[in-house]
Amino acid sequence: ALYNDAERHRLFMADSGGVIHVFSVKKYPPKRLTSIRTSVTNAIRSIACSESHDRLFAGTVDGSILCFNLGGYGKEKKDTKEYPYALKGKGKCQSLCRDEANNGVLSGNQSGNVAVWYPEENRCVYVFNAHLHKVTSMYWNKDERRLITGSSDGKIKVWQLPRSWVEVEGISK
């Protein structure tokens, strides 16, 4: 997984062993700032950064979404710690993006579902079936509140998402 934080001139690259390497790309050649060891030993499939650039989210093969406090631009912590929660999904995470307005994380998985997570509350608030095949990429247009998803079968879909997610309890069929 690779994520370019162009505004802060940083590049985040995850290796197959669950380590995220942070590089400064302000000058050539890139300079490694730090390496973040995660709690997983398998591959990280997707990386996303918060709009404030101080938090990093990583989606793993086992379905976990890990959250990290980076410590701010130019102050990337050598001992960056994982948040005390990991969001466990049912499908293997393929792609991530952020919904800053709601402090949410959207994850696309191998079963074609998209899940909406609230990391601070350690809960999934909504899941919808986006594709028949795995979700390979996602893009969040925050101004229009549209999610664009891509699938391994080559299809792209555009979703108009609500301004907020409301959990409905006690509804029976």
PDB file of C-alpha atoms in Angstrom:
ATOM      1  CA  ALA A   1       0.000   0.000   0.000  1.00  0.00           C
ATOM      2  CA  LEU A   2       1.150   3.504  -0.775  1.00  0.00           C
ATOM      3  CA  TYR A   3      -0.282   6.868   0.283  1.00  0.00           C
ATOM      4  CA  ASN A   4       1.034  10.249  -0.848  1.00  0.00           C
ATOM      5  CA  ASP A   5       0.399  13.151   1.544  1.00  0.00           C
ATOM      6  CA  ALA A   6       1.254  15.793  -1.077  1.00  0.00           C
ATOM      7  CA  GLU A   7       0.376  18.751   1.159  1.00  0.00           C
ATOM      8  CA  ARG A   8       2.888  17.669   3.816  1.00  0.00           C
ATOM      9  CA  HIS A   9       5.410  16.144   1.400  1.00  0.00           C
ATOM     10  CA  ARG A  10       5.211  12.709   3.000  1.00  0.00           C
ATOM     11  CA  LEU A  11       4.875   9.274   1.496  1.00  0.00           C
ATOM     12  CA  PHE A  12       3.588   6.301   3.504  1.00  0.00           C
ATOM     13  CA  MET A  13       4.515   2.832   2.269  1.00  0.00           C
ATOM     14  CA  ALA A  14       3.448  -0.423   3.906  1.00  0.00           C
ATOM     15  CA  ASP A  15       5.408  -3.619   3.507  1.00  0.00           C
ATOM     16  CA  SER A  16       4.145  -7.206   3.520  1.00  0.00           C
ATOM     17  CA  GLY A  17       5.121  -7.645   7.186  1.00  0.00           C
ATOM     18  CA  GLY A  18       2.778  -4.974   8.563  1.00  0.00           C
ATOM     19  CA  VAL A  19       5.351  -2.159   8.906  1.00  0.00           C
ATOM     20  CA  ILE A  20       4.527   1.334   7.592  1.00  0.00           C
ATOM     21  CA  HIS A  21       7.518   3.380   6.440  1.00  0.00           C
ATOM     22  CA  VAL A  22       7.211   7.184   6.397  1.00  0.00           C
ATOM     23  CA  PHE A  23       9.335   9.155   3.933  1.00  0.00           C
ATOM     24  CA  SER A  24       9.894  12.857   3.357  1.00  0.00           C
ATOM     25  CA  VAL A  25       9.571  13.567  -0.361  1.00  0.00           C
ATOM     26  CA  LYS A  26      10.331  17.276  -0.126  1.00  0.00           C
ATOM     27  CA  LYS A  27      13.724  16.700  -1.767  1.00  0.00           C
ATOM     28  CA  TYR A  28      15.162  13.991  -3.952  1.00  0.00           C
ATOM     29  CA  PRO A  29      16.088  11.337  -2.972  1.00  0.00           C
ATOM     30  CA  PRO A  30      13.299  10.594  -0.446  1.00  0.00           C
ATOM     31  CA  LYS A  31      14.434  10.424   3.182  1.00  0.00           C
ATOM     32  CA  ARG A  32      12.976   7.892   5.620  1.00  0.00           C
ATOM     33  CA  LEU A  33      11.541   9.712   8.649  1.00  0.00           C
ATOM     34  CA  THR A  34      10.428   6.703  10.663  1.00  0.00           C
ATOM     35  CA  SER A  35       8.999   3.199  10.479  1.00  0.00           C
ATOM     36  CA  ILE A  36       5.793   2.351  12.308  1.00  0.00           C
ATOM     37  CA  ARG A  37       5.534  -1.196  13.611  1.00  0.00           C
ATOM     38  CA  THR A  38       1.938  -2.368  13.711  1.00  0.00           C
ATOM     39  CA  SER A  39       0.223  -5.129  15.659  1.00  0.00           C
ATOM     40  CA  VAL A  40      -0.286  -7.174  12.490  1.00  0.00           C
ATOM     41  CA  THR A  41       2.199  -9.433  10.775  1.00  0.00           C
ATOM     42  CA  ASN A  42       0.363  -9.642   7.477  1.00  0.00           C
ATOM     43  CA  ALA A  43      -0.029  -7.281   4.561  1.00  0.00           C
ATOM     44  CA  ILE A  44      -1.541  -3.819   4.811  1.00  0.00           C
ATOM     45  CA  ARG A  45      -3.747  -3.305   1.760  1.00  0.00           C
ATOM     46  CA  SER A  46      -4.672   0.365   2.054  1.00  0.00           C
ATOM     47  CA  ILE A  47      -3.584   3.548   3.829  1.00  0.00           C
ATOM     48  CA  ALA A  48      -5.483   6.815   4.365  1.00  0.00           C
ATOM     49  CA  CYS A  49      -4.615   9.971   6.277  1.00  0.00           C
ATOM     50  CA  SER A  50      -6.919  12.330   8.164  1.00  0.00           C
ATOM     51  CA  GLU A  51      -7.591  15.746   6.676  1.00  0.00           C
ATOM     52  CA  SER A  52      -5.614  17.285   9.546  1.00  0.00           C
ATOM     53  CA  HIS A  53      -2.709  14.984   8.586  1.00  0.00           C
ATOM     54  CA  ASP A  54      -2.131  13.885  12.188  1.00  0.00           C
ATOM     55  CA  ARG A  55      -3.806  10.466  12.024  1.00  0.00           C
ATOM     56  CA  LEU A  56      -3.104   7.525   9.788  1.00  0.00           C
ATOM     57  CA  PHE A  57      -5.460   4.620   9.034  1.00  0.00           C
ATOM     58  CA  ALA A  58      -4.329   1.273   7.652  1.00  0.00           C
ATOM     59  CA  GLY A  59      -6.547  -1.540   6.352  1.00  0.00           C
ATOM     60  CA  THR A  60      -5.150  -5.054   6.687  1.00  0.00           C
ATOM     61  CA  VAL A  61      -5.681  -8.394   4.991  1.00  0.00           C
ATOM     62  CA  ASP A  62      -7.415  -9.813   8.102  1.00  0.00           C
ATOM     63  CA  GLY A  63     -10.055  -7.048   8.000  1.00  0.00           C
ATOM     64  CA  SER A  64      -8.655  -4.850  10.779  1.00  0.00           C
ATOM     65  CA  ILE A  65      -8.450  -1.096  10.417  1.00  0.00           C
ATOM     66  CA  LEU A  66      -5.593   0.264  12.488  1.00  0.00           C
ATOM     67  CA  CYS A  67      -5.359   3.892  13.615  1.00  0.00           C
ATOM     68  CA  PHE A  68      -2.197   5.832  14.486  1.00  0.00           C
ATOM     69  CA  ASN A  69      -1.453   9.253  15.953  1.00  0.00           C
ATOM     70  CA  LEU A  70       1.401  10.663  13.877  1.00  0.00           C
ATOM     71  CA  GLY A  71       2.210  13.602  16.144  1.00  0.00           C
ATOM     72  CA  GLY A  72       1.820  16.298  13.507  1.00  0.00           C
ATOM     73  CA  TYR A  73       3.818  17.414  10.511  1.00  0.00           C
ATOM     74  CA  GLY A  74       7.561  17.370  11.043  1.00  0.00           C
ATOM     75  CA  LYS A  75       7.032  15.706  14.412  1.00  0.00           C
ATOM     76  CA  GLU A  76       6.398  12.145  13.280  1.00  0.00           C
ATOM     77  CA  LYS A  77       7.000  10.114  16.356  1.00  0.00           C
ATOM     78  CA  LYS A  78       9.756   7.543  16.245  1.00  0.00           C
ATOM     79  CA  ASP A  79       7.622   5.521  18.662  1.00  0.00           C
ATOM     80  CA  THR A  80       4.244   6.125  17.007  1.00  0.00           C
ATOM     81  CA  LYS A  81       1.707   4.073  18.904  1.00  0.00           C
ATOM     82  CA  GLU A  82      -1.301   2.284  17.545  1.00  0.00           C
ATOM     83  CA  TYR A  83      -4.632   3.530  18.863  1.00  0.00           C
ATOM     84  CA  PRO A  84      -6.042   1.183  21.495  1.00  0.00           C
ATOM     85  CA  TYR A  85      -8.663  -0.101  19.072  1.00  0.00           C
ATOM     86  CA  ALA A  86      -8.688  -1.984  15.839  1.00  0.00           C
ATOM     87  CA  LEU A  87     -11.893  -2.205  13.863  1.00  0.00           C
ATOM     88  CA  LYS A  88     -12.496  -5.843  13.005  1.00  0.00           C
ATOM     89  CA  GLY A  89     -14.411  -6.361   9.803  1.00  0.00           C
ATOM     90  CA  LYS A  90     -15.879  -9.495   8.323  1.00  0.00           C
ATOM     91  CA  GLY A  91     -14.126  -9.139   4.988  1.00  0.00           C
ATOM     92  CA  LYS A  92     -10.537  -8.579   4.051  1.00  0.00           C
ATOM     93  CA  CYS A  93      -9.926  -4.855   3.625  1.00  0.00           C
ATOM     94  CA  GLN A  94      -8.979  -3.788   0.108  1.00  0.00           C
ATOM     95  CA  SER A  95      -9.387  -0.008   0.183  1.00  0.00           C
ATOM     96  CA  LEU A  96      -9.892   2.870   2.646  1.00  0.00           C
ATOM     97  CA  CYS A  97     -10.976   6.488   2.532  1.00  0.00           C
ATOM     98  CA  ARG A  98     -12.005   9.101   5.105  1.00  0.00           C
ATOM     99  CA  ASP A  99     -15.267  10.926   5.794  1.00  0.00           C
ATOM    100  CA  GLU A 100     -13.856  13.845   7.782  1.00  0.00           C
ATOM    101  CA  ALA A 101     -17.224  15.518   8.348  1.00  0.00           C
ATOM    102  CA  ASN A 102     -18.400  12.550  10.413  1.00  0.00           C
ATOM    103  CA  ASN A 103     -14.983  11.393  11.679  1.00  0.00           C
ATOM    104  CA  GLY A 104     -15.615   8.192   9.786  1.00  0.00           C
ATOM    105  CA  VAL A 105     -13.566   5.679   7.861  1.00  0.00           C
ATOM    106  CA  LEU A 106     -15.010   3.847   4.862  1.00  0.00           C
ATOM    107  CA  SER A 107     -13.564   0.434   4.017  1.00  0.00           C
ATOM    108  CA  GLY A 108     -14.140  -1.666   0.925  1.00  0.00           C
ATOM    109  CA  ASN A 109     -13.558  -5.397   1.157  1.00  0.00           C
ATOM    110  CA  GLN A 110     -13.150  -8.576  -0.867  1.00  0.00           C
ATOM    111  CA  SER A 111     -16.820  -9.539  -0.601  1.00  0.00           C
ATOM    112  CA  GLY A 112     -17.890  -6.315  -2.382  1.00  0.00           C
ATOM    113  CA  ASN A 113     -19.183  -4.553   0.740  1.00  0.00           C
ATOM    114  CA  VAL A 114     -18.414  -1.052   1.957  1.00  0.00           C
ATOM    115  CA  ALA A 115     -18.479  -0.477   5.721  1.00  0.00           C
ATOM    116  CA  VAL A 116     -18.734   2.887   7.491  1.00  0.00           C
ATOM    117  CA  TRP A 117     -16.756   2.987  10.747  1.00  0.00           C
ATOM    118  CA  TYR A 118     -16.542   5.462  13.617  1.00  0.00           C
ATOM    119  CA  PRO A 119     -13.041   4.751  14.943  1.00  0.00           C
ATOM    120  CA  GLU A 120     -13.344   6.760  18.177  1.00  0.00           C
ATOM    121  CA  GLU A 121     -16.384   4.686  19.103  1.00  0.00           C
ATOM    122  CA  ASN A 122     -14.846   1.449  17.802  1.00  0.00           C
ATOM    123  CA  ARG A 123     -17.972   0.524  15.871  1.00  0.00           C
ATOM    124  CA  CYS A 124     -19.311  -0.063  12.413  1.00  0.00           C
ATOM    125  CA  VAL A 125     -22.446   2.023  11.797  1.00  0.00           C
ATOM    126  CA  TYR A 126     -23.439   0.885   8.330  1.00  0.00           C
ATOM    127  CA  VAL A 127     -22.576  -1.751   5.708  1.00  0.00           C
ATOM    128  CA  PHE A 128     -23.849  -1.850   2.145  1.00  0.00           C
ATOM    129  CA  ASN A 129     -23.243  -4.181  -0.764  1.00  0.00           C
ATOM    130  CA  ALA A 130     -21.458  -2.040  -3.327  1.00  0.00           C
ATOM    131  CA  HIS A 131     -20.319  -4.641  -5.882  1.00  0.00           C
ATOM    132  CA  LEU A 132     -20.605  -8.314  -6.737  1.00  0.00           C
ATOM    133  CA  HIS A 133     -16.808  -8.570  -6.788  1.00  0.00           C
ATOM    134  CA  LYS A 134     -14.166  -7.173  -4.430  1.00  0.00           C
ATOM    135  CA  VAL A 135     -13.925  -3.415  -3.949  1.00  0.00           C
ATOM    136  CA  THR A 136     -10.446  -2.534  -5.196  1.00  0.00           C
ATOM    137  CA  SER A 137     -10.496   1.255  -4.903  1.00  0.00           C
ATOM    138  CA  MET A 138     -12.498   4.095  -3.411  1.00  0.00           C
ATOM    139  CA  TYR A 139     -12.484   7.871  -3.696  1.00  0.00           C
ATOM    140  CA  TRP A 140     -14.374  10.210  -1.369  1.00  0.00           C
ATOM    141  CA  ASN A 141     -15.617  13.544  -2.752  1.00  0.00           C
ATOM    142  CA  LYS A 142     -16.258  15.430   0.487  1.00  0.00           C
ATOM    143  CA  ASP A 143     -17.886  18.477  -1.133  1.00  0.00           C
ATOM    144  CA  GLU A 144     -20.605  16.479  -2.873  1.00  0.00           C
ATOM    145  CA  ARG A 145     -20.666  13.643  -0.293  1.00  0.00           C
ATOM    146  CA  ARG A 146     -20.149  11.116  -3.045  1.00  0.00           C
ATOM    147  CA  LEU A 147     -18.249   7.871  -2.797  1.00  0.00           C
ATOM    148  CA  ILE A 148     -16.833   6.395  -5.980  1.00  0.00           C
ATOM    149  CA  THR A 149     -16.005   2.702  -5.794  1.00  0.00           C
ATOM    150  CA  GLY A 150     -14.164   0.482  -8.235  1.00  0.00           C
ATOM    151  CA  SER A 151     -14.418  -3.294  -8.444  1.00  0.00           C
ATOM    152  CA  SER A 152     -12.207  -6.117  -9.674  1.00  0.00           C
ATOM    153  CA  ASP A 153     -14.692  -6.712 -12.521  1.00  0.00           C
ATOM    154  CA  GLY A 154     -13.852  -3.255 -13.927  1.00  0.00           C
ATOM    155  CA  LYS A 155     -17.075  -1.542 -12.858  1.00  0.00           C
ATOM    156  CA  ILE A 156     -17.208   1.877 -11.208  1.00  0.00           C
ATOM    157  CA  LYS A 157     -20.165   3.054  -9.130  1.00  0.00           C
ATOM    158  CA  VAL A 158     -21.011   6.464  -7.661  1.00  0.00           C
ATOM    159  CA  TRP A 159     -22.835   6.599  -4.325  1.00  0.00           C
ATOM    160  CA  GLN A 160     -24.563   9.628  -2.813  1.00  0.00           C
ATOM    161  CA  LEU A 161     -24.076   9.227   0.933  1.00  0.00           C
ATOM    162  CA  PRO A 162     -26.053  10.867   3.749  1.00  0.00           C
ATOM    163  CA  ARG A 163     -24.707  13.733   5.854  1.00  0.00           C
ATOM    164  CA  SER A 164     -24.831  11.520   8.937  1.00  0.00           C
ATOM    165  CA  TRP A 165     -25.399   7.876   9.755  1.00  0.00           C
ATOM    166  CA  VAL A 166     -28.204   6.904  12.073  1.00  0.00           C
ATOM    167  CA  GLU A 167     -28.409   3.472  13.607  1.00  0.00           C
ATOM    168  CA  VAL A 168     -31.919   2.105  13.713  1.00  0.00           C
ATOM    169  CA  GLU A 169     -32.619  -0.363  16.514  1.00  0.00           C
ATOM    170  CA  GLY A 170     -35.627  -2.501  17.221  1.00  0.00           C
ATOM    171  CA  ILE A 171     -36.848  -2.924  13.666  1.00  0.00           C
ATOM    172  CA  SER A 172     -38.082  -6.427  12.925  1.00  0.00           C
ATOM    173  CA  LYS A 173     -39.084  -7.986   9.632  1.00  0.00           C
TER     174      LYS A 173
END
